[in-house]
Coordinates of C-alpha atoms in Angstrom, one line a residue:
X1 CA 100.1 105.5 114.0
X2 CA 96.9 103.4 113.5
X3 CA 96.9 100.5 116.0
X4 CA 93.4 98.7 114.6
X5 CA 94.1 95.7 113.4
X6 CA 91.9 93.6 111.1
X7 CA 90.7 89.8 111.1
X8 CA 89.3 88.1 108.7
X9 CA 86.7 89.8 106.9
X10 CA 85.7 91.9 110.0
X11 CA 87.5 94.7 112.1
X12 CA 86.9 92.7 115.8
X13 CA 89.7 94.5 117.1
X14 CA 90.0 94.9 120.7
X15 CA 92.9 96.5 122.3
X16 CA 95.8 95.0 120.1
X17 CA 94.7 91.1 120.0
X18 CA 91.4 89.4 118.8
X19 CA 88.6 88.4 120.5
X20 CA 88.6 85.7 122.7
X21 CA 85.7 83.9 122.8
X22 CA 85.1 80.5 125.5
X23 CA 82.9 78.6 123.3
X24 CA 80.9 76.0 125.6
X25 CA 80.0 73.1 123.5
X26 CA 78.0 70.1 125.7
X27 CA 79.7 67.3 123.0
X28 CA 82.9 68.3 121.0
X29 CA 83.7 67.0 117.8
X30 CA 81.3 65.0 117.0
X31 CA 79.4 63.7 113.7
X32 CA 76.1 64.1 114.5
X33 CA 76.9 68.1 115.1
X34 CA 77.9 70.2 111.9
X35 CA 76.6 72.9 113.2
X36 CA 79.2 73.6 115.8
X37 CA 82.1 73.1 113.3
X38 CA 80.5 75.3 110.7
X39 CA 80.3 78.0 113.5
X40 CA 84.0 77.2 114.9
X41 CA 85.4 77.5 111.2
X42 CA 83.0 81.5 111.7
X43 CA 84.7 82.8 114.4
X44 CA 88.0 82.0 112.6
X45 CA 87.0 83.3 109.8
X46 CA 85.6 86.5 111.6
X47 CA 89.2 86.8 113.5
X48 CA 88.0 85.8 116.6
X49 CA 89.9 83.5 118.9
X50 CA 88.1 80.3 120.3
X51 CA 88.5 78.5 123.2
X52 CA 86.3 75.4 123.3
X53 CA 85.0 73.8 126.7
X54 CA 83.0 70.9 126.1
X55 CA 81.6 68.3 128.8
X56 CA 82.6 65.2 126.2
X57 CA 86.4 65.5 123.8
X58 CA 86.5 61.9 123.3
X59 CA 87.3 61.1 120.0
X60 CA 84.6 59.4 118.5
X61 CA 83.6 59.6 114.6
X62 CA 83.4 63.2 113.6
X63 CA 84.0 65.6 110.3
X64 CA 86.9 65.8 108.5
X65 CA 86.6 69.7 108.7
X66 CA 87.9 69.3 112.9
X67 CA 91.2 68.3 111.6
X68 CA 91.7 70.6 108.1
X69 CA 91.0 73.6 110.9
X70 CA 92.8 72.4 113.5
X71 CA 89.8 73.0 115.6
X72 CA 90.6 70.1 118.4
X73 CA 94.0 73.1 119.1
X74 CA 91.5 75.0 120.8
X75 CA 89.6 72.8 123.1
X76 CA 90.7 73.8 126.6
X77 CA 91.1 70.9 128.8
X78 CA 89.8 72.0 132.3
X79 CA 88.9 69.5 135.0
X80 CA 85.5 71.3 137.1
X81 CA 85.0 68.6 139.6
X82 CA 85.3 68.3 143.2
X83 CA 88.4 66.7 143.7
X84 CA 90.1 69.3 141.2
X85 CA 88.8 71.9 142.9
X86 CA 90.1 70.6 146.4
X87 CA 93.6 70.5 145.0
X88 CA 93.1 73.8 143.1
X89 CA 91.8 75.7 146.7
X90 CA 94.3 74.1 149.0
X91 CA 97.2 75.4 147.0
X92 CA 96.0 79.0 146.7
X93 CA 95.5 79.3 150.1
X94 CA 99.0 77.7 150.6
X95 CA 100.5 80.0 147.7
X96 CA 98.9 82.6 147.4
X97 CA 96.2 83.5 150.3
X98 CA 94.8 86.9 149.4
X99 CA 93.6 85.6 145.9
X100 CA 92.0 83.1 147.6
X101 CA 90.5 85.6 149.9
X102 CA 89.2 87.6 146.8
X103 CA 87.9 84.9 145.1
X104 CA 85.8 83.6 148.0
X105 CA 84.8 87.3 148.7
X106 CA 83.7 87.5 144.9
X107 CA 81.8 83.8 145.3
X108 CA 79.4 85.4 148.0
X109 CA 78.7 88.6 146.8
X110 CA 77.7 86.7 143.2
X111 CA 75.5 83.9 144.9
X112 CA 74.0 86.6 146.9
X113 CA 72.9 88.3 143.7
X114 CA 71.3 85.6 142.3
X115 CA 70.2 83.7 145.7
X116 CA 68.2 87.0 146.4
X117 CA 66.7 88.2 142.5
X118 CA 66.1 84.4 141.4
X119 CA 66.0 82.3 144.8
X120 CA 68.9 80.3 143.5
X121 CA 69.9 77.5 146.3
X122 CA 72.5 79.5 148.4
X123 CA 75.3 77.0 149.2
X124 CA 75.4 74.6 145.7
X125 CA 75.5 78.1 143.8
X126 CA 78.4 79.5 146.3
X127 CA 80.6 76.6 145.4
X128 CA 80.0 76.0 141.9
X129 CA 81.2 79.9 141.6
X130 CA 83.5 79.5 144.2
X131 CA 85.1 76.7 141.7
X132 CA 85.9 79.1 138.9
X133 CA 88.1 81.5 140.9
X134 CA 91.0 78.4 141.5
X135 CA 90.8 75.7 138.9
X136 CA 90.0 78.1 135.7
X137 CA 93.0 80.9 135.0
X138 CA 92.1 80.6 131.5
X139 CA 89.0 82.0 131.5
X140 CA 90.3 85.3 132.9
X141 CA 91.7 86.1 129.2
X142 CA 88.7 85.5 127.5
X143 CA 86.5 88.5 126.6
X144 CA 83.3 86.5 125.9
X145 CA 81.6 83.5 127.0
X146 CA 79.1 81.8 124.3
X147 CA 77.7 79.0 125.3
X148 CA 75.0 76.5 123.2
X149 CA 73.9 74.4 125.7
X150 CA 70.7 75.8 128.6
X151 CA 73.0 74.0 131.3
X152 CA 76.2 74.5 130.5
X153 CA 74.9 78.7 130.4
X154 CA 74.1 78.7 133.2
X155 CA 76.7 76.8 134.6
X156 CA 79.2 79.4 132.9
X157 CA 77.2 82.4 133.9
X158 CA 78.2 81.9 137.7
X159 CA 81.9 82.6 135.7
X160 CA 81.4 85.3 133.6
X161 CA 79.5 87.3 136.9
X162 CA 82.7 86.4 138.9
X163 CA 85.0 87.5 136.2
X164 CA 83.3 90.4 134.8
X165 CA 82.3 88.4 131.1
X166 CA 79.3 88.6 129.4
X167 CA 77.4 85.7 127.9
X168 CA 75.7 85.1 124.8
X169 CA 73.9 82.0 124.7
X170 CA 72.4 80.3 121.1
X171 CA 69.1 78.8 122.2
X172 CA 68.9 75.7 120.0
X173 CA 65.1 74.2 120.8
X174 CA 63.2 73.1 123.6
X175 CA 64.7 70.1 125.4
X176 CA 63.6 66.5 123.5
X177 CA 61.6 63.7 125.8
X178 CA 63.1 62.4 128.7
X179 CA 65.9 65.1 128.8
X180 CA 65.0 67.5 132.4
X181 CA 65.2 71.0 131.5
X182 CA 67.1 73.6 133.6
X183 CA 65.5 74.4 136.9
X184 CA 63.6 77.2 137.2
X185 CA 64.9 79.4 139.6
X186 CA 68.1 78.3 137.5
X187 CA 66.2 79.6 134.3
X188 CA 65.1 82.6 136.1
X189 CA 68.7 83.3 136.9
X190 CA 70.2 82.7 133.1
X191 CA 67.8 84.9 131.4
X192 CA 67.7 87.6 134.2
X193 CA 71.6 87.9 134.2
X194 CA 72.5 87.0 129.7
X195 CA 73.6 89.9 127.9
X196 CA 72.0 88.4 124.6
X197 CA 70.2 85.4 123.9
X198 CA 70.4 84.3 120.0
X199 CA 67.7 82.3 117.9
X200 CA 67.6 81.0 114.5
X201 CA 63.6 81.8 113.9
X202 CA 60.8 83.8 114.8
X203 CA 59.6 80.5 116.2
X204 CA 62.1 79.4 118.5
X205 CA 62.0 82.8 119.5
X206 CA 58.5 82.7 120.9
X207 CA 60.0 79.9 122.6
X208 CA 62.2 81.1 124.3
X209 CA 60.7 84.0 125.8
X210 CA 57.8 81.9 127.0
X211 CA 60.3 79.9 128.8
X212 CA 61.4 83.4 130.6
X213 CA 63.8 85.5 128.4
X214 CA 63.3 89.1 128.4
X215 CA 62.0 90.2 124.4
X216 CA 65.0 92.7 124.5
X217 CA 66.9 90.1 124.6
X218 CA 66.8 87.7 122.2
X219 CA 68.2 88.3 118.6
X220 CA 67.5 86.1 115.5
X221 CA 69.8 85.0 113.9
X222 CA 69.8 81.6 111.5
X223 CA 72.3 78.7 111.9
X224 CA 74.4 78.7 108.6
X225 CA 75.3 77.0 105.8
X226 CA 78.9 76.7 104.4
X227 CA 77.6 76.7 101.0
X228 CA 81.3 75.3 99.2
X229 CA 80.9 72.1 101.5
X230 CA 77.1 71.5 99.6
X231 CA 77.5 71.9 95.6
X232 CA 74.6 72.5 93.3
X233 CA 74.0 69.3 91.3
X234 CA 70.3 68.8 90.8
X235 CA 68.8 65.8 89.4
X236 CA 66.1 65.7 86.9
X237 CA 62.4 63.8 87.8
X238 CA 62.8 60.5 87.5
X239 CA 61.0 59.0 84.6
X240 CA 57.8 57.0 84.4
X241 CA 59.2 53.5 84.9
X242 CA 62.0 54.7 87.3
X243 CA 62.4 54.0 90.5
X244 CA 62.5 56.8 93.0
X245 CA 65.0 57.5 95.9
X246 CA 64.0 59.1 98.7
X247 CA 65.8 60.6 101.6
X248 CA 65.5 61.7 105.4
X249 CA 68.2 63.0 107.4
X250 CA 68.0 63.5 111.1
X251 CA 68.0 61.7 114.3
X252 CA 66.9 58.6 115.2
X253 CA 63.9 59.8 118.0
X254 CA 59.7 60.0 117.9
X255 CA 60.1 63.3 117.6
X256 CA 61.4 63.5 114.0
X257 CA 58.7 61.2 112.4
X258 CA 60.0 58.9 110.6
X259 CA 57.4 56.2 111.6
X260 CA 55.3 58.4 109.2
X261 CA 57.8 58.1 106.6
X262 CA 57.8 54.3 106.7
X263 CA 54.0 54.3 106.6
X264 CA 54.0 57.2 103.6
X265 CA 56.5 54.7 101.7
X266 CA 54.4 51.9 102.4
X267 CA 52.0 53.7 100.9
X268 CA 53.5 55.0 97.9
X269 CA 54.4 51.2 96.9
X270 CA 50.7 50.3 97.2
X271 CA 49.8 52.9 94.8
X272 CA 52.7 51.7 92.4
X273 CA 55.2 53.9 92.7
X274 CA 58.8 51.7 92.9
X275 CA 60.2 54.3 96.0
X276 CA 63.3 53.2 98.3
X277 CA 64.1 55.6 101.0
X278 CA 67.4 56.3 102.9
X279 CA 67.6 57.1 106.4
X280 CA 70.8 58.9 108.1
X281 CA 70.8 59.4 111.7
X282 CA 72.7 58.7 115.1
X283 CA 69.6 58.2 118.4
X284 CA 68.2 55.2 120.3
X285 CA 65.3 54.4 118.1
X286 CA 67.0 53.1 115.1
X287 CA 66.4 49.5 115.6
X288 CA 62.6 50.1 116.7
X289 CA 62.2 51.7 113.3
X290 CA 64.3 48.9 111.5
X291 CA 61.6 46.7 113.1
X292 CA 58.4 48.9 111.9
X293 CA 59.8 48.6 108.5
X294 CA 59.7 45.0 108.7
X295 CA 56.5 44.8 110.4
X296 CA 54.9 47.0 107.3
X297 CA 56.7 45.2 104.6
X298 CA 58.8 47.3 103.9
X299 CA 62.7 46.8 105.4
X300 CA 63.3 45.6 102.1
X301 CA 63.3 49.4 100.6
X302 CA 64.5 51.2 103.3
X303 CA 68.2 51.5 104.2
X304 CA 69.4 52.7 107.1
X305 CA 72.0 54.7 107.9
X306 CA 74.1 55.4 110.8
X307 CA 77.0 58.1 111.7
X308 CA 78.0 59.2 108.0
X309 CA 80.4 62.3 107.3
X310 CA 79.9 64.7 105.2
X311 CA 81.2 63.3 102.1
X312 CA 78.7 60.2 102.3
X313 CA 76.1 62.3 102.9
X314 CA 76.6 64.7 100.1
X315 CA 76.5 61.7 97.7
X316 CA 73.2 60.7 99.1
X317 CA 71.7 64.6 98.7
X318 CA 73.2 64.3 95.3
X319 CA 71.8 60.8 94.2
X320 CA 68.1 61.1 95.7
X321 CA 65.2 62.6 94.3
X322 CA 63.6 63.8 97.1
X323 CA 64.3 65.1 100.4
X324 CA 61.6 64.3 103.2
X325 CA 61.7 66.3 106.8
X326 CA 58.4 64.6 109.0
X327 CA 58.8 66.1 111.8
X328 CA 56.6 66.3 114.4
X329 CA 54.7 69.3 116.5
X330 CA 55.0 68.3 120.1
X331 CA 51.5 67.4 121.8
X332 CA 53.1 68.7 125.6
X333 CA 53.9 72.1 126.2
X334 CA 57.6 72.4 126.7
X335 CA 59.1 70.1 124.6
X336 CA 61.3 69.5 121.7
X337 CA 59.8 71.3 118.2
X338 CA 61.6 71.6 115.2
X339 CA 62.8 75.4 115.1
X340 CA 65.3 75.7 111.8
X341 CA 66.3 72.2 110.1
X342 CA 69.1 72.6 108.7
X343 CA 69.4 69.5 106.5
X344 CA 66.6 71.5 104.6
X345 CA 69.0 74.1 103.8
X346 CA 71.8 71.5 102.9
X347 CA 68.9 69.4 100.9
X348 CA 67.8 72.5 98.6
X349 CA 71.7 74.1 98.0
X350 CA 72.7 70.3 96.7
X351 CA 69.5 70.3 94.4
X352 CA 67.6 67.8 96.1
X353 CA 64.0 69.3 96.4
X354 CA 62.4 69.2 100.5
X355 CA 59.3 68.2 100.8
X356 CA 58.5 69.1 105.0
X357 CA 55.7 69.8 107.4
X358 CA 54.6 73.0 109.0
X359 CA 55.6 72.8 112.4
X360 CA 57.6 75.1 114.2
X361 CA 60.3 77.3 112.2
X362 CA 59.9 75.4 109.4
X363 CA 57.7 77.2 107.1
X364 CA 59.7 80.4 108.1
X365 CA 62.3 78.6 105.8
X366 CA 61.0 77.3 102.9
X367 CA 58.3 78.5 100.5
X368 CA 55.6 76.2 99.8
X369 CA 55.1 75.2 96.0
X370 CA 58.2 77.4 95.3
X371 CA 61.2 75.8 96.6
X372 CA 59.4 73.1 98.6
X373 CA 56.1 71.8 99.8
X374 CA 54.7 72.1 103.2
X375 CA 52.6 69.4 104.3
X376 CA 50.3 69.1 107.8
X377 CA 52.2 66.5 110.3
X378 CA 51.5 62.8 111.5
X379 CA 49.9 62.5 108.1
X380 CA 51.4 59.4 106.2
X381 CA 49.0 60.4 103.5
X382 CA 50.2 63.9 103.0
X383 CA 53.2 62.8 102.6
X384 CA 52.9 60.2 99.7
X385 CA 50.5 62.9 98.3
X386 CA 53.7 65.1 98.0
X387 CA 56.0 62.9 97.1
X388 CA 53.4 62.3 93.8
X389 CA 52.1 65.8 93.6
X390 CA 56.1 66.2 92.4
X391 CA 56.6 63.2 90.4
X392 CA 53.4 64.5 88.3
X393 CA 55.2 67.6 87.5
X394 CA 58.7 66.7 86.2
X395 CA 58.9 70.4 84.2
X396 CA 59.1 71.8 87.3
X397 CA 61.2 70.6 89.0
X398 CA 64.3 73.0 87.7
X399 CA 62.7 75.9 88.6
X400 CA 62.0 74.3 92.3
X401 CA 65.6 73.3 92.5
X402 CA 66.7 76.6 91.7
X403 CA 64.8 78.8 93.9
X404 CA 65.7 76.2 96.7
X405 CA 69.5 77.0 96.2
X406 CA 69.0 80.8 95.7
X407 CA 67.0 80.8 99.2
X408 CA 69.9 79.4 101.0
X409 CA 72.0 82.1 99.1
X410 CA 70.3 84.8 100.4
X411 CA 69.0 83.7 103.5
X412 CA 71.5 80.9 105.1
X413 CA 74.5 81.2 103.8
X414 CA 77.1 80.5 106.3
X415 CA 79.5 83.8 105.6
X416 CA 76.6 86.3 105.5
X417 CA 75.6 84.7 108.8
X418 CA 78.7 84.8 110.2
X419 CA 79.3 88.4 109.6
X420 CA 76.2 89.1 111.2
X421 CA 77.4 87.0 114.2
X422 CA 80.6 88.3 114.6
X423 CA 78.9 92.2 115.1
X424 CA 76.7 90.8 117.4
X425 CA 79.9 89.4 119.1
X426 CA 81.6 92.3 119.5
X427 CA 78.8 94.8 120.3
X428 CA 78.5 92.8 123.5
X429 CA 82.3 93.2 124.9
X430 CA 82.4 96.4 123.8
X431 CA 79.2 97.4 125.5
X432 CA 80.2 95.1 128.3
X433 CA 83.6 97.2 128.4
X434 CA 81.9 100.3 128.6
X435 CA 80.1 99.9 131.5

């Protein structure tokens, strides 16, 4: 009798029941994150099962897509601190002794690994470890632990060594400003003891093995698009005497540029050229770029946008001319650079032609004077110089639109990717399995 059984588009069988995968998520559902959902709505997809750990559930503004997938079923609601843990240890010891006796047993020889290869601090690491072996029965029945977060990895890595899981971890950038990244004897420790370590470009590869990851390691692997949720509807160039829309979609920090947007509109409007731009974002510097706008004349045609879903945000893609990603290289070693942008890929599969500069993984995404143009950064000037290279050239701008759409086709598309995820997946618990 043939016992396989198949999920979704992919065989992920294991045993008799799918994968179970504990997805760690540092902020779940939320807005500002499409990313996560988009690879939730994967794994189901794929036939894996998720369980989602995230350090923040409260249910703040988020896509409509959590509650069409039910995806706020799956979050596991597991209390990690101190006084939890107290409760947790004193009844084990009081029902059930020798598992308590295992589990501390297991906590030392773990810590001792990674005190002695990675000169982790001994006692923090013992009880942390110590932690998952009372308050955390779920995670015995998961298979794999997949974490998106530096912290939160490393964190759950002390769990998976305990309980015999491996861990994947999806390096998304380099921490931004004023964010403290993961200790390095902790960092040591993470990439040392990860079974694979995924990356969306060549790019934020490099990163990440200068910040200690093994080559053999790290896989890339491109965050996704669900390309039904972003329809093809391309405008045409605006005419002579038109006005022109522009729009940037991102979050409200330094690091994304948009000070150099609001300079490159300010001068676009001194050269004549009747441009408004929209702004979506969530981030603390919203009202300090409100008041540069006013301070350059220009508040007046710039509107700014705060926590949209997905629907609002499509009818923006859909109603401006041009998209506009300014995002900035980073002057410091070790801090936040651009490594995919993915509203790129949403701006060129609605139509809506990029315009971006060459930092990071960027131009591994985009062609330049094919699908997009690639300007130099902290250049207002380039900038307006783009944004009017393409108004000069209205035939063009079909054959742009299409080649943009057709690259996120082939390259981005959120199935393909998550077929490609979903090998990766399993390959890892059943080599894990095999050992």
């Amino acid at each position: 009798m043939n016992t396989t059984r198949h999920y979704g588009r992919e065989a992920v069988e294991l045993g008799y029941r799918a994968i179970k995968v504990l997805v760690l998520a540092p902020s779940f559902p939320a807005i500002n994150q499409p990313w996560i959902d988009t690879y939730l709505e994967q794994l189901l997809r794929q036939g894996f099962e998720p369980l989602i750990f995230t350090c923040n559930s409260s249910p703040g503004k988020y896509s409509e897509k959590v509650d069409r997938l039910n995806l706020r079923q799956h979050i596991v609601d597991i209390d990690l601190r101190g006084p939890a843990f107290v409760r947790a240890f004193v009844k084990s010891i009081v029902t059930c002794p020798w598992k308590c006796i295992e589990s501390i047993a297991k906590s030392f020889r773990v810590t001792r690994l990674l005190a002695g290869k990675y000169s982790v601090s001994f006692l923090p690491t013992f009880l942390k470890t110590l932690r998952f072996g009372f308050s955390c029965p779920e995670f015995e029945q998961v298979d794999i632990i997949h974490s998106h977060d530096e912290v939160l990895a490393f964190e759950f890595l002390l769990c998976g060594l305990m309980l015999g899981k491996p861990l994947v971890y999806t390096f998304h950038g380099l921490q931004p400003k004023g964010v403290p990244p993961l200790a390095d004897a902790k960092r040591r420790a993470l990439y040392g003891e990860v079974s694979t370590v995924l990356v969306n470009t060549e790019f934020s590869k490099q990163q990440v093995q200068h910040i200690g990851c093994p080559p053999g390691k790290a896989h890339v692997l491109p965050q996704g698009l669900p390309l039904e949720d972003f329809p093809f509807v391309p405008r045409p160039a605006p005419g002579k005497n038109e006005s022109v829309s522009l729009l940037t979609v991102g979050r409200y920090h330094a690091d994304k540029g948009q000070r150099y947007a609001l300079l490159a509109l300010r001068r676009l409007r001194d050269r004549g050229v009747d441009a408004y731009w929209h702004f979506v974002g969530v981030g603390p510097d919203m009202g300090n770029l409100v008041a540069f706008a006013e301070r350059y004349g220009v508040g007046q045609h710039s509107i700014f946008h705060s926590s949209l879903n997905l629907v609002e945000i499509l009818n923006l893609y859909q109603r401006c001319d041009l998209f506009i990603l300014p995002s900035l290289s980073s002057r410091i070693d070790n801090r936040h650079v651009e490594t995919q942008g993915v509203v790129l890929q949403e701006a060129q599969a609605s139509g809506c032609i990029p315009i971006a500069t060459k930092v990071g993984g960027i131009p591994e995404c985009l062609h330049d004077k094919e699908d997009a143009i690639l300007v130099k950064d902290r250049s207002s000037r380039a900038i307006a110089d783009a944004v009017c290279y393409l108004l000069y050239r209205p035939d063009e701008w079909a054959c742009y639109q299409e080649k943009g759409r057709h690259n996120v086709e082939r390259n981005f598309s959120a199935d393909v990717i998550g077929r490609s995820m979903a090998k990766i997946l399993t390959g890892v618990v059943q080599e894990k399995r095999s050992v």
